mmCIF file of C-alpha atoms and ligand atoms in Angstrom:
data_model
loop_
_atom_site.group_PDB
_atom_site.id
_atom_site.type_symbol
_atom_site.label_atom_id
_atom_site.label_comp_id
_atom_site.label_asym_id
_atom_site.label_seq_id
_atom_site.Cartn_x
_atom_site.Cartn_y
_atom_site.Cartn_z
ATOM 1 C CA UNK A 11 -27.361 -29.940 15.661
ATOM 2 C CA UNK A 12 -24.204 -28.679 14.102
ATOM 3 C CA UNK A 13 -21.870 -26.229 16.133
ATOM 4 C CA UNK A 14 -22.051 -22.664 14.825
ATOM 5 C CA UNK A 15 -18.764 -21.784 13.296
ATOM 6 C CA UNK A 16 -16.811 -19.431 15.655
ATOM 7 C CA UNK A 17 -15.576 -17.035 12.659
ATOM 8 C CA UNK A 18 -18.523 -14.839 11.674
ATOM 9 C CA UNK A 19 -19.837 -14.807 8.050
ATOM 10 C CA UNK A 20 -18.136 -11.559 7.352
ATOM 11 C CA UNK A 21 -14.628 -12.716 7.995
ATOM 12 C CA UNK A 22 -15.191 -16.292 6.741
ATOM 13 C CA UNK A 23 -12.586 -17.235 4.165
ATOM 14 C CA UNK A 24 -10.205 -14.422 5.051
ATOM 15 C CA UNK A 25 -8.118 -16.798 7.195
ATOM 16 C CA UNK A 26 -4.367 -15.847 7.743
ATOM 17 C CA UNK A 27 -2.446 -13.402 5.573
ATOM 18 C CA UNK A 28 -0.356 -14.972 3.136
ATOM 19 C CA UNK A 29 2.563 -12.867 4.388
ATOM 20 C CA UNK A 30 2.533 -14.673 7.759
ATOM 21 C CA UNK A 31 2.537 -18.152 6.175
ATOM 22 C CA UNK A 32 5.414 -17.278 3.706
ATOM 23 C CA UNK A 33 7.447 -15.108 6.325
ATOM 24 C CA UNK A 34 7.269 -18.244 8.626
ATOM 25 C CA UNK A 35 8.331 -20.467 5.629
ATOM 26 C CA UNK A 36 11.286 -18.334 5.009
ATOM 27 C CA UNK A 37 12.542 -18.571 8.709
ATOM 28 C CA UNK A 38 12.007 -22.326 8.935
ATOM 29 C CA UNK A 39 14.040 -22.859 5.711
ATOM 30 C CA UNK A 40 16.617 -19.893 6.272
ATOM 31 C CA UNK A 41 15.461 -18.684 2.803
ATOM 32 C CA UNK A 42 15.750 -14.998 1.340
ATOM 33 C CA UNK A 43 12.521 -13.436 2.181
ATOM 34 C CA UNK A 44 11.532 -11.371 -1.166
ATOM 35 C CA UNK A 45 7.858 -12.026 0.010
ATOM 36 C CA UNK A 46 6.983 -9.507 2.580
ATOM 37 C CA UNK A 47 7.371 -5.827 1.815
ATOM 38 C CA UNK A 48 9.680 -4.720 4.721
ATOM 39 C CA UNK A 49 13.203 -3.078 4.233
ATOM 40 C CA UNK A 50 16.096 -4.858 5.736
ATOM 41 C CA UNK A 51 17.839 -1.590 6.722
ATOM 42 C CA UNK A 52 16.242 0.919 8.890
ATOM 43 C CA UNK A 53 15.332 4.518 7.828
ATOM 44 C CA UNK A 54 17.625 7.633 8.410
ATOM 45 C CA UNK A 55 19.562 7.797 11.598
ATOM 46 C CA UNK A 56 18.409 11.321 12.454
ATOM 47 C CA UNK A 57 14.819 10.262 12.459
ATOM 48 C CA UNK A 58 15.590 7.303 14.693
ATOM 49 C CA UNK A 59 17.518 9.632 17.040
ATOM 50 C CA UNK A 60 14.379 11.984 17.039
ATOM 51 C CA UNK A 61 12.269 8.995 18.301
ATOM 52 C CA UNK A 62 14.920 8.256 21.110
ATOM 53 C CA UNK A 63 14.731 11.956 22.135
ATOM 54 C CA UNK A 64 11.063 12.163 22.317
ATOM 55 C CA UNK A 65 10.871 8.982 24.477
ATOM 56 C CA UNK A 66 13.701 10.251 26.757
ATOM 57 C CA UNK A 67 12.120 13.669 27.041
ATOM 58 C CA UNK A 68 8.794 12.144 27.848
ATOM 59 C CA UNK A 69 6.857 13.325 24.718
ATOM 60 C CA UNK A 70 4.288 10.865 23.544
ATOM 61 C CA UNK A 71 4.858 8.395 26.291
ATOM 62 C CA UNK A 72 1.183 9.065 27.526
ATOM 63 C CA UNK A 73 -1.861 9.031 25.328
ATOM 64 C CA UNK A 74 -1.171 11.658 22.439
ATOM 65 C CA UNK A 75 -4.243 13.743 21.337
ATOM 66 C CA UNK A 76 -6.849 11.755 19.388
ATOM 67 C CA UNK A 77 -6.288 13.277 16.013
ATOM 68 C CA UNK A 78 -2.569 13.036 16.454
ATOM 69 C CA UNK A 79 0.068 15.466 17.921
ATOM 70 C CA UNK A 80 -0.171 19.009 16.245
ATOM 71 C CA UNK A 81 3.535 18.941 15.300
ATOM 72 C CA UNK A 82 2.763 15.901 12.950
ATOM 73 C CA UNK A 83 -0.455 17.144 11.714
ATOM 74 C CA UNK A 84 1.186 20.320 10.709
ATOM 75 C CA UNK A 85 4.240 18.470 9.061
ATOM 76 C CA UNK A 86 1.630 16.202 7.113
ATOM 77 C CA UNK A 87 -0.121 19.452 5.816
ATOM 78 C CA UNK A 88 3.258 21.066 4.880
ATOM 79 C CA UNK A 89 4.367 17.689 3.033
ATOM 80 C CA UNK A 90 1.133 17.819 1.055
ATOM 81 C CA UNK A 91 1.584 21.505 0.091
ATOM 82 C CA UNK A 92 5.295 20.831 -0.666
ATOM 83 C CA UNK A 93 5.012 17.755 -2.870
ATOM 84 C CA UNK A 94 1.400 18.046 -4.417
ATOM 85 C CA UNK A 95 0.287 21.514 -3.911
ATOM 86 C CA UNK A 96 -2.626 20.440 -1.595
ATOM 87 C CA UNK A 97 -3.721 22.831 1.062
ATOM 88 C CA UNK A 98 -4.953 21.137 4.219
ATOM 89 C CA UNK A 99 -5.853 22.647 7.651
ATOM 90 C CA UNK A 100 -3.647 20.467 10.382
ATOM 91 C CA UNK A 101 -6.705 21.128 12.653
ATOM 92 C CA UNK A 102 -9.569 19.918 10.699
ATOM 93 C CA UNK A 103 -8.260 18.117 7.793
ATOM 94 C CA UNK A 104 -5.543 15.853 8.957
ATOM 95 C CA UNK A 105 -5.848 12.726 11.056
ATOM 96 C CA UNK A 106 -3.064 10.675 12.343
ATOM 97 C CA UNK A 107 -3.566 6.854 12.367
ATOM 98 C CA UNK A 108 -1.919 3.550 13.074
ATOM 99 C CA UNK A 109 -0.288 2.938 9.903
ATOM 100 C CA UNK A 110 -2.160 3.263 6.543
ATOM 101 C CA UNK A 111 -3.714 -0.082 7.569
ATOM 102 C CA UNK A 112 -5.994 1.592 10.287
ATOM 103 C CA UNK A 113 -6.723 4.644 8.057
ATOM 104 C CA UNK A 114 -8.261 2.256 5.323
ATOM 105 C CA UNK A 115 -10.072 0.361 8.126
ATOM 106 C CA UNK A 116 -11.411 3.465 9.780
ATOM 107 C CA UNK A 117 -12.270 5.025 6.282
ATOM 108 C CA UNK A 118 -14.280 2.072 5.041
ATOM 109 C CA UNK A 119 -15.865 1.248 8.361
ATOM 110 C CA UNK A 120 -16.979 4.969 8.668
ATOM 111 C CA UNK A 121 -18.270 5.675 5.086
ATOM 112 C CA UNK A 122 -19.888 2.461 4.155
ATOM 113 C CA UNK A 123 -23.423 0.938 4.683
ATOM 114 C CA UNK A 124 -23.934 -2.800 4.586
ATOM 115 C CA UNK A 125 -24.638 -3.637 1.001
ATOM 116 C CA UNK A 126 -22.799 -0.734 -0.577
ATOM 117 C CA UNK A 127 -20.650 -1.508 -3.557
ATOM 118 C CA UNK A 128 -17.038 -0.655 -3.491
ATOM 119 C CA UNK A 129 -14.961 -0.907 -6.641
ATOM 120 C CA UNK A 130 -11.096 -1.572 -6.253
ATOM 121 C CA UNK A 131 -8.392 -2.683 -8.814
ATOM 122 C CA UNK A 132 -7.890 -6.346 -8.490
ATOM 123 C CA UNK A 133 -5.171 -7.721 -7.663
ATOM 124 C CA UNK A 134 -5.997 -5.804 -4.255
ATOM 125 C CA UNK A 135 -3.765 -5.154 -1.333
ATOM 126 C CA UNK A 136 -4.873 -7.909 1.153
ATOM 127 C CA UNK A 137 -6.583 -5.779 3.920
ATOM 128 C CA UNK A 138 -9.009 -4.139 1.443
ATOM 129 C CA UNK A 139 -11.072 -7.280 0.863
ATOM 130 C CA UNK A 140 -11.121 -7.726 4.662
ATOM 131 C CA UNK A 141 -12.015 -4.289 5.649
ATOM 132 C CA UNK A 142 -14.924 -4.086 2.930
ATOM 133 C CA UNK A 143 -16.010 -7.371 4.434
ATOM 134 C CA UNK A 144 -15.920 -6.069 7.948
ATOM 135 C CA UNK A 145 -18.111 -3.051 6.781
ATOM 136 C CA UNK A 146 -20.583 -5.485 5.462
ATOM 137 C CA UNK A 147 -19.957 -3.941 1.954
ATOM 138 C CA UNK A 148 -19.426 -5.689 -1.377
ATOM 139 C CA UNK A 149 -16.281 -5.574 -3.185
ATOM 140 C CA UNK A 150 -16.594 -5.350 -7.137
ATOM 141 C CA UNK A 151 -13.088 -5.884 -8.668
ATOM 142 C CA UNK A 152 -11.701 -3.929 -11.649
ATOM 143 C CA UNK A 153 -9.068 -6.555 -13.041
ATOM 144 C CA UNK A 154 -5.796 -5.182 -14.024
ATOM 145 C CA UNK A 155 -4.312 -7.455 -16.714
ATOM 146 C CA UNK A 156 -0.572 -7.945 -17.707
ATOM 147 C CA UNK A 157 1.549 -6.741 -19.462
ATOM 148 C CA UNK A 158 0.844 -3.248 -18.612
ATOM 149 C CA UNK A 159 -1.768 -3.572 -15.898
ATOM 150 C CA UNK A 160 -3.507 -0.434 -16.896
ATOM 151 C CA UNK A 161 -7.348 0.013 -15.926
ATOM 152 C CA UNK A 162 -9.952 -0.342 -18.639
ATOM 153 C CA UNK A 163 -11.863 2.831 -18.009
ATOM 154 C CA UNK A 164 -14.928 1.409 -20.063
ATOM 155 C CA UNK A 165 -15.006 -1.502 -17.771
ATOM 156 C CA UNK A 166 -14.788 0.825 -14.751
ATOM 157 C CA UNK A 167 -17.607 2.679 -16.007
ATOM 158 C CA UNK A 168 -19.801 -0.270 -16.655
ATOM 159 C CA UNK A 169 -19.136 -1.634 -13.084
ATOM 160 C CA UNK A 170 -20.661 1.493 -11.530
ATOM 161 C CA UNK A 171 -24.345 0.606 -10.442
ATOM 162 C CA UNK A 172 -26.883 2.679 -8.257
ATOM 163 C CA UNK A 173 -25.318 0.986 -5.190
ATOM 164 C CA UNK A 174 -21.699 2.011 -5.833
ATOM 165 C CA UNK A 175 -20.669 4.086 -2.967
ATOM 166 C CA UNK A 176 -16.979 4.140 -3.193
ATOM 167 C CA UNK A 177 -13.993 4.004 -5.368
ATOM 168 C CA UNK A 178 -10.890 2.498 -3.586
ATOM 169 C CA UNK A 179 -7.877 3.401 -5.635
ATOM 170 C CA UNK A 180 -4.197 2.447 -5.045
ATOM 171 C CA UNK A 181 -1.624 4.272 -6.964
ATOM 172 C CA UNK A 182 1.378 3.639 -6.882
ATOM 173 C CA UNK A 183 -0.189 0.158 -7.119
ATOM 174 C CA UNK A 184 0.864 -2.903 -5.022
ATOM 175 C CA UNK A 185 1.576 -5.575 -6.403
ATOM 176 C CA UNK A 186 1.622 -4.575 -9.947
ATOM 177 C CA UNK A 187 3.667 -1.410 -9.946
ATOM 178 C CA UNK A 188 1.144 0.464 -12.056
ATOM 179 C CA UNK A 189 1.049 4.253 -11.697
ATOM 180 C CA UNK A 190 -2.088 6.006 -12.893
ATOM 181 C CA UNK A 191 -1.460 8.441 -15.546
ATOM 182 C CA UNK A 192 -3.007 11.875 -16.118
ATOM 183 C CA UNK A 193 -5.677 10.497 -18.415
ATOM 184 C CA UNK A 194 -6.594 7.806 -16.259
ATOM 185 C CA UNK A 195 -6.780 10.096 -13.210
ATOM 186 C CA UNK A 196 -8.948 12.495 -15.138
ATOM 187 C CA UNK A 197 -11.276 9.689 -16.153
ATOM 188 C CA UNK A 198 -11.648 8.414 -12.742
ATOM 189 C CA UNK A 199 -12.290 11.779 -11.417
ATOM 190 C CA UNK A 200 -14.901 12.501 -13.871
ATOM 191 C CA UNK A 201 -16.680 9.372 -13.254
ATOM 192 C CA UNK A 202 -16.773 9.882 -9.493
ATOM 193 C CA UNK A 203 -18.138 13.290 -9.892
ATOM 194 C CA UNK A 204 -20.708 12.296 -12.443
ATOM 195 C CA UNK A 205 -21.899 9.373 -9.969
ATOM 196 C CA UNK A 206 -21.292 11.223 -6.975
ATOM 197 C CA UNK A 207 -19.020 8.677 -5.554
ATOM 198 C CA UNK A 208 -16.768 8.666 -2.548
ATOM 199 C CA UNK A 209 -12.851 8.032 -3.241
ATOM 200 C CA UNK A 210 -10.423 6.699 -0.797
ATOM 201 C CA UNK A 211 -6.826 6.637 -2.225
ATOM 202 C CA UNK A 212 -3.966 4.686 -0.810
ATOM 203 C CA UNK A 213 -0.849 6.490 -1.559
ATOM 204 C CA UNK A 214 1.758 4.940 0.629
ATOM 205 C CA UNK A 215 4.130 4.554 -2.219
ATOM 206 C CA UNK A 216 3.819 8.328 -3.119
ATOM 207 C CA UNK A 217 7.618 8.595 -3.015
ATOM 208 C CA UNK A 218 8.472 5.566 -5.231
ATOM 209 C CA UNK A 219 7.344 6.620 -8.617
ATOM 210 C CA UNK A 220 10.364 6.207 -10.791
ATOM 211 C CA UNK A 221 9.584 8.610 -13.551
ATOM 212 C CA UNK A 222 6.933 11.260 -13.762
ATOM 213 C CA UNK A 223 5.949 11.802 -10.094
ATOM 214 C CA UNK A 224 2.957 10.918 -8.084
ATOM 215 C CA UNK A 225 -0.203 12.868 -8.836
ATOM 216 C CA UNK A 226 -2.881 12.742 -6.068
ATOM 217 C CA UNK A 227 -6.582 12.259 -7.257
ATOM 218 C CA UNK A 228 -7.604 14.850 -4.498
ATOM 219 C CA UNK A 229 -5.937 17.582 -6.775
ATOM 220 C CA UNK A 230 -8.260 16.958 -9.701
ATOM 221 C CA UNK A 231 -11.506 19.217 -10.212
ATOM 222 C CA UNK A 232 -14.342 18.261 -7.706
ATOM 223 C CA UNK A 233 -12.237 15.617 -5.974
ATOM 224 C CA UNK A 234 -10.990 17.436 -2.787
ATOM 225 C CA UNK A 235 -14.516 17.401 -1.366
ATOM 226 C CA UNK A 236 -15.054 13.553 -1.873
ATOM 227 C CA UNK A 237 -11.512 11.969 -1.579
ATOM 228 C CA UNK A 238 -9.954 10.585 1.586
ATOM 229 C CA UNK A 239 -6.194 10.331 0.846
ATOM 230 C CA UNK A 240 -4.181 7.988 2.955
ATOM 231 C CA UNK A 241 -0.452 7.756 3.339
ATOM 232 C CA UNK A 242 1.986 6.508 5.652
ATOM 233 C CA UNK A 243 5.666 6.810 6.870
ATOM 234 C CA UNK A 244 6.430 2.938 6.856
ATOM 235 C CA UNK A 245 7.219 2.816 3.224
ATOM 236 C CA UNK A 246 8.738 6.183 2.577
ATOM 237 C CA UNK A 247 11.061 6.146 5.607
ATOM 238 C CA UNK A 248 11.686 2.417 5.985
ATOM 239 C CA UNK A 249 10.069 2.283 9.447
ATOM 240 C CA UNK A 250 7.335 -0.122 8.851
ATOM 241 C CA UNK A 251 7.231 -1.166 12.467
ATOM 242 C CA UNK A 252 6.261 2.190 13.523
ATOM 243 C CA UNK A 253 2.899 2.271 12.222
ATOM 244 C CA UNK A 254 2.318 6.001 11.868
ATOM 245 C CA UNK A 255 -0.083 6.746 9.108
ATOM 246 C CA UNK A 256 -2.415 9.733 8.185
ATOM 247 C CA UNK A 257 -5.536 10.638 6.465
ATOM 248 C CA UNK A 258 -6.307 14.024 4.604
ATOM 249 C CA UNK A 259 -9.485 15.539 3.320
ATOM 250 C CA UNK A 260 -12.434 17.739 3.913
ATOM 251 C CA UNK A 261 -13.248 18.521 7.790
ATOM 252 C CA UNK A 262 -16.361 16.418 7.070
ATOM 253 C CA UNK A 263 -14.745 13.277 5.706
ATOM 254 C CA UNK A 264 -11.738 13.542 8.142
ATOM 255 C CA UNK A 265 -14.495 13.788 11.047
ATOM 256 C CA UNK A 266 -16.221 10.588 9.787
ATOM 257 C CA UNK A 267 -12.958 8.732 9.499
ATOM 258 C CA UNK A 268 -11.889 9.926 12.980
ATOM 259 C CA UNK A 269 -15.327 8.728 14.518
ATOM 260 C CA UNK A 270 -14.437 5.231 13.593
ATOM 261 C CA UNK A 271 -10.731 5.505 14.336
ATOM 262 C CA UNK A 272 -11.346 6.468 17.904
ATOM 263 C CA UNK A 273 -12.899 3.386 18.790
ATOM 264 C CA UNK A 274 -10.331 1.206 16.692
ATOM 265 C CA UNK A 275 -6.926 2.264 18.472
ATOM 266 C CA UNK A 276 -7.972 5.511 19.744
ATOM 267 C CA UNK A 277 -4.282 6.607 19.537
ATOM 268 C CA UNK A 278 -0.893 5.087 18.718
ATOM 269 C CA UNK A 279 2.859 5.513 18.375
ATOM 270 C CA UNK A 280 3.180 8.749 20.678
ATOM 271 C CA UNK A 281 7.023 9.107 20.537
ATOM 272 C CA UNK A 282 7.144 7.922 16.848
ATOM 273 C CA UNK A 283 4.755 10.847 15.848
ATOM 274 C CA UNK A 284 7.424 13.350 17.015
ATOM 275 C CA UNK A 285 10.082 11.541 14.800
ATOM 276 C CA UNK A 286 7.836 11.280 11.921
ATOM 277 C CA UNK A 287 7.008 14.971 11.913
ATOM 278 C CA UNK A 288 10.932 15.605 11.491
ATOM 279 C CA UNK A 289 11.101 12.919 8.905
ATOM 280 C CA UNK A 290 8.511 14.707 6.741
ATOM 281 C CA UNK A 291 10.659 17.792 6.719
ATOM 282 C CA UNK A 292 13.814 16.116 5.494
ATOM 283 C CA UNK A 293 15.260 17.922 2.556
ATOM 284 C CA UNK A 294 14.510 17.079 -0.945
ATOM 285 C CA UNK A 295 18.072 14.923 -1.105
ATOM 286 C CA UNK A 296 16.420 12.411 1.060
ATOM 287 C CA UNK A 297 13.382 11.576 -1.144
ATOM 288 C CA UNK A 298 15.331 11.790 -4.384
ATOM 289 C CA UNK A 299 17.915 9.444 -2.920
ATOM 290 C CA UNK A 300 15.528 7.146 -1.593
ATOM 291 C CA UNK A 301 13.777 6.807 -4.911
ATOM 292 C CA UNK A 302 17.096 6.391 -6.752
ATOM 293 C CA UNK A 303 18.262 3.778 -4.442
ATOM 294 C CA UNK A 304 15.165 1.781 -5.136
ATOM 295 C CA UNK A 305 15.239 2.437 -8.792
ATOM 296 C CA UNK A 306 18.778 0.721 -9.113
ATOM 297 C CA UNK A 307 17.383 -2.317 -6.916
ATOM 298 C CA UNK A 308 14.539 -2.463 -9.238
ATOM 299 C CA UNK A 309 16.837 -2.903 -12.133
ATOM 300 C CA UNK A 310 19.214 -5.138 -10.384
ATOM 301 C CA UNK A 311 16.298 -7.672 -9.418
ATOM 302 C CA UNK A 312 14.207 -7.157 -12.829
ATOM 303 C CA UNK A 313 17.340 -7.959 -14.927
ATOM 304 C CA UNK A 314 18.209 -11.047 -12.478
ATOM 305 C CA UNK A 315 14.734 -12.294 -12.724
ATOM 306 C CA UNK A 316 14.586 -12.026 -16.521
ATOM 307 C CA UNK A 317 17.930 -13.895 -16.674
ATOM 308 C CA UNK A 318 16.409 -16.593 -14.442
ATOM 309 C CA UNK A 319 13.801 -17.133 -17.032
ATOM 310 C CA UNK A 320 10.671 -15.068 -15.571
ATOM 311 C CA UNK A 321 8.591 -12.884 -17.583
ATOM 312 C CA UNK A 322 9.154 -9.679 -15.740
ATOM 313 C CA UNK A 323 6.663 -6.873 -15.751
ATOM 314 C CA UNK A 324 8.972 -3.917 -14.871
ATOM 315 C CA UNK A 325 7.095 -1.601 -12.277
ATOM 316 C CA UNK A 326 6.686 2.076 -12.602
ATOM 317 C CA UNK A 327 6.341 2.507 -9.003
ATOM 318 C CA UNK A 328 6.434 0.733 -5.488
ATOM 319 C CA UNK A 329 9.113 -1.775 -4.411
ATOM 320 C CA UNK A 330 7.677 -4.912 -6.018
ATOM 321 C CA UNK A 331 7.988 -6.608 -9.179
ATOM 322 C CA UNK A 332 5.362 -8.816 -10.634
ATOM 323 C CA UNK A 333 6.480 -11.699 -12.744
ATOM 324 C CA UNK A 334 4.879 -14.556 -14.785
ATOM 325 C CA UNK A 335 6.426 -18.108 -14.404
ATOM 326 C CA UNK A 336 4.841 -19.633 -17.401
ATOM 327 C CA UNK A 337 8.174 -19.334 -19.390
ATOM 328 C CA UNK A 338 9.698 -21.687 -16.455
ATOM 329 C CA UNK A 339 7.258 -24.224 -17.532
ATOM 330 C CA UNK A 340 5.163 -23.383 -14.330
ATOM 331 C CA UNK A 341 1.399 -22.731 -14.051
ATOM 332 C CA UNK A 342 0.544 -22.284 -10.368
ATOM 333 C CA UNK A 343 1.990 -19.630 -8.404
ATOM 334 C CA UNK A 344 0.790 -20.785 -5.129
ATOM 335 C CA UNK A 345 2.385 -24.297 -5.844
ATOM 336 C CA UNK A 346 5.474 -22.612 -6.991
ATOM 337 C CA UNK A 347 5.911 -20.116 -3.967
ATOM 338 C CA UNK A 348 5.434 -23.139 -1.723
ATOM 339 C CA UNK A 349 8.116 -25.206 -3.309
ATOM 340 C CA UNK A 350 10.454 -22.262 -4.045
ATOM 341 C CA UNK A 351 12.223 -22.160 -0.558
ATOM 342 C CA UNK A 352 13.134 -25.864 -0.795
ATOM 343 C CA UNK A 353 14.174 -25.613 -4.563
ATOM 344 C CA UNK A 354 16.456 -22.656 -4.140
ATOM 345 C CA UNK A 355 15.993 -20.809 -0.833
ATOM 346 C CA UNK A 356 13.752 -17.815 -1.848
ATOM 347 C CA UNK A 357 10.327 -16.686 -0.846
ATOM 348 C CA UNK A 358 8.025 -14.832 -3.185
ATOM 349 C CA UNK A 359 4.162 -14.079 -2.859
ATOM 350 C CA UNK A 360 1.705 -15.868 -5.373
ATOM 351 C CA UNK A 361 -0.356 -12.951 -6.608
ATOM 352 C CA UNK A 362 -3.572 -15.075 -6.949
ATOM 353 C CA UNK A 363 -4.250 -14.258 -3.207
ATOM 354 C CA UNK A 364 -4.900 -10.804 -4.118
ATOM 355 C CA UNK A 365 -7.638 -11.835 -6.547
ATOM 356 C CA UNK A 366 -11.095 -12.636 -6.365
ATOM 357 C CA UNK A 367 -11.034 -14.132 -9.883
ATOM 358 C CA UNK A 368 -7.937 -16.249 -8.880
ATOM 359 C CA UNK A 369 -7.454 -17.650 -12.371
ATOM 360 C CA UNK A 370 -6.586 -14.057 -13.570
ATOM 361 C CA UNK A 371 -3.552 -14.306 -11.333
ATOM 362 C CA UNK A 372 -2.852 -17.917 -11.206
ATOM 363 C CA UNK A 373 0.802 -17.757 -13.018
ATOM 364 C CA UNK A 374 1.746 -14.426 -11.559
ATOM 365 C CA UNK A 375 4.399 -14.081 -8.578
ATOM 366 C CA UNK A 376 5.529 -11.183 -6.719
ATOM 367 C CA UNK A 377 8.899 -10.275 -5.636
ATOM 368 C CA UNK A 378 10.142 -7.211 -3.456
ATOM 369 C CA UNK A 379 13.273 -5.341 -4.071
ATOM 370 C CA UNK A 380 13.447 -3.312 -0.601
ATOM 371 C CA UNK A 381 16.305 -5.410 0.330
ATOM 372 C CA UNK A 382 20.219 -4.852 0.551
ATOM 373 C CA UNK A 383 22.031 -5.205 -2.924
ATOM 374 C CA UNK A 384 23.955 -8.180 -1.609
ATOM 375 C CA UNK A 385 20.734 -9.679 -0.620
ATOM 376 C CA UNK A 386 19.224 -9.269 -4.069
ATOM 377 C CA UNK A 387 22.256 -10.495 -5.886
ATOM 378 C CA UNK A 388 22.403 -13.699 -3.716
ATOM 379 C CA UNK A 389 18.469 -14.265 -4.372
ATOM 380 C CA UNK A 390 19.123 -13.757 -8.361
ATOM 381 C CA UNK A 391 21.981 -16.130 -8.003
ATOM 382 C CA UNK A 392 19.840 -18.794 -6.371
ATOM 383 C CA UNK A 393 16.958 -18.142 -8.615
ATOM 384 C CA UNK A 394 19.402 -18.881 -11.656
ATOM 385 C CA UNK A 395 19.526 -22.473 -10.689
ATOM 386 C CA UNK A 396 15.830 -23.009 -11.360
HETATM 387 C C1 PLP B 21 2.200 -1.538 3.321
HETATM 388 C C2 PLP B 21 0.951 -1.027 2.736
HETATM 389 C C3 PLP B 21 -0.184 -0.499 3.360
HETATM 390 C C4 PLP B 21 0.038 -0.482 4.887
HETATM 391 O O1 PLP B 21 0.732 0.519 5.304
HETATM 392 P P1 PLP B 21 1.022 0.733 6.984
HETATM 393 O O2 PLP B 21 1.471 2.001 7.230
HETATM 394 O O3 PLP B 21 2.217 -0.430 7.175
HETATM 395 O O4 PLP B 21 -0.095 0.078 7.824
HETATM 396 C C5 PLP B 21 -1.181 -0.089 2.675
HETATM 397 N N1 PLP B 21 -1.502 -0.020 1.571
HETATM 398 C C6 PLP B 21 -0.491 -0.651 0.670
HETATM 399 C C7 PLP B 21 -0.776 -0.743 -0.729
HETATM 400 C C8 PLP B 21 0.617 -1.114 1.180
HETATM 401 O O5 PLP B 21 1.568 -1.697 0.443
#
């Protein structure tokens, strides 16, 4: 008799995340890691000091309240009001999570029944596939295609079936850099209302839109009561190791997500929650400066990649650039990324890992630009040798 596989059927095929493999390869070969999206400089000094103060003063060293400390929930509500004009009650409509990752997991585990269909943009952020699978639900990809990666809204309409329960929307979009425009947001909202769908929005790059700003789906007519909005301090404040994220939504939706969340981590990051509460209240200069800095880095890397022979799809948001390697005489992004450290000492991520229809992303490769200028310049120098 054949032994039963250890890994259950729901998780079969999910394997190790590509980031672990590529980051290990970067370390082993001493390459510049433009694969995983984490900054190589830490966020604001005063925010770090706020965490130290909380630790020293014994705030958050024991289990914080399940929904998050009141100071942070209030700061999240204020931030939603200040930047997006959205009003949330810190007590019933805000939930603090272990990063956006836990928020996504808790939302999908709470809201989906086995067999429910979830429509998400493909390429998808890697945890989406895993969380939809863990919920026993079915992912239905809406493929974003180069050069602009704009969603085909007729295709979206056609993908909706009586089994569709939820739209999982990521804007600004990792890895393509797509930022949904007003017409697209309106069309998506109308479909959600017409078909009575829930919407989960991943907005972790809300402060990295290079022109025009970020517009949350929750602000559109009929959307507040059906939308779980997710964001995180990791990307906005360059503290990806702190894992402080949050959910905003109606009391019913937040209560549902909290039910799942309390049995995943229960609570996390006590002292860091105090520091993030301060970070969210930083003056506009911080947010504007952060965006301007990343815009300069985007242009530095985009120009360099183009000079090195890549086809570059300049992103409207996020800190990633998707490229096509076909002009370099290459076909397969996975082979290319595995050989790149040896060939020129740079690590990137093959976009194909973010696709169900891997053929759609075969020749696409993602680079991050959330690194120091000198590191980006050195990477460009190396890539020119290709
Ligand atoms: C980084 C990232 C996340 C995870 O955020 P954490 O707060 O680190 O858990 C979620 N979604 C997208 C699109 C991301 O790029």
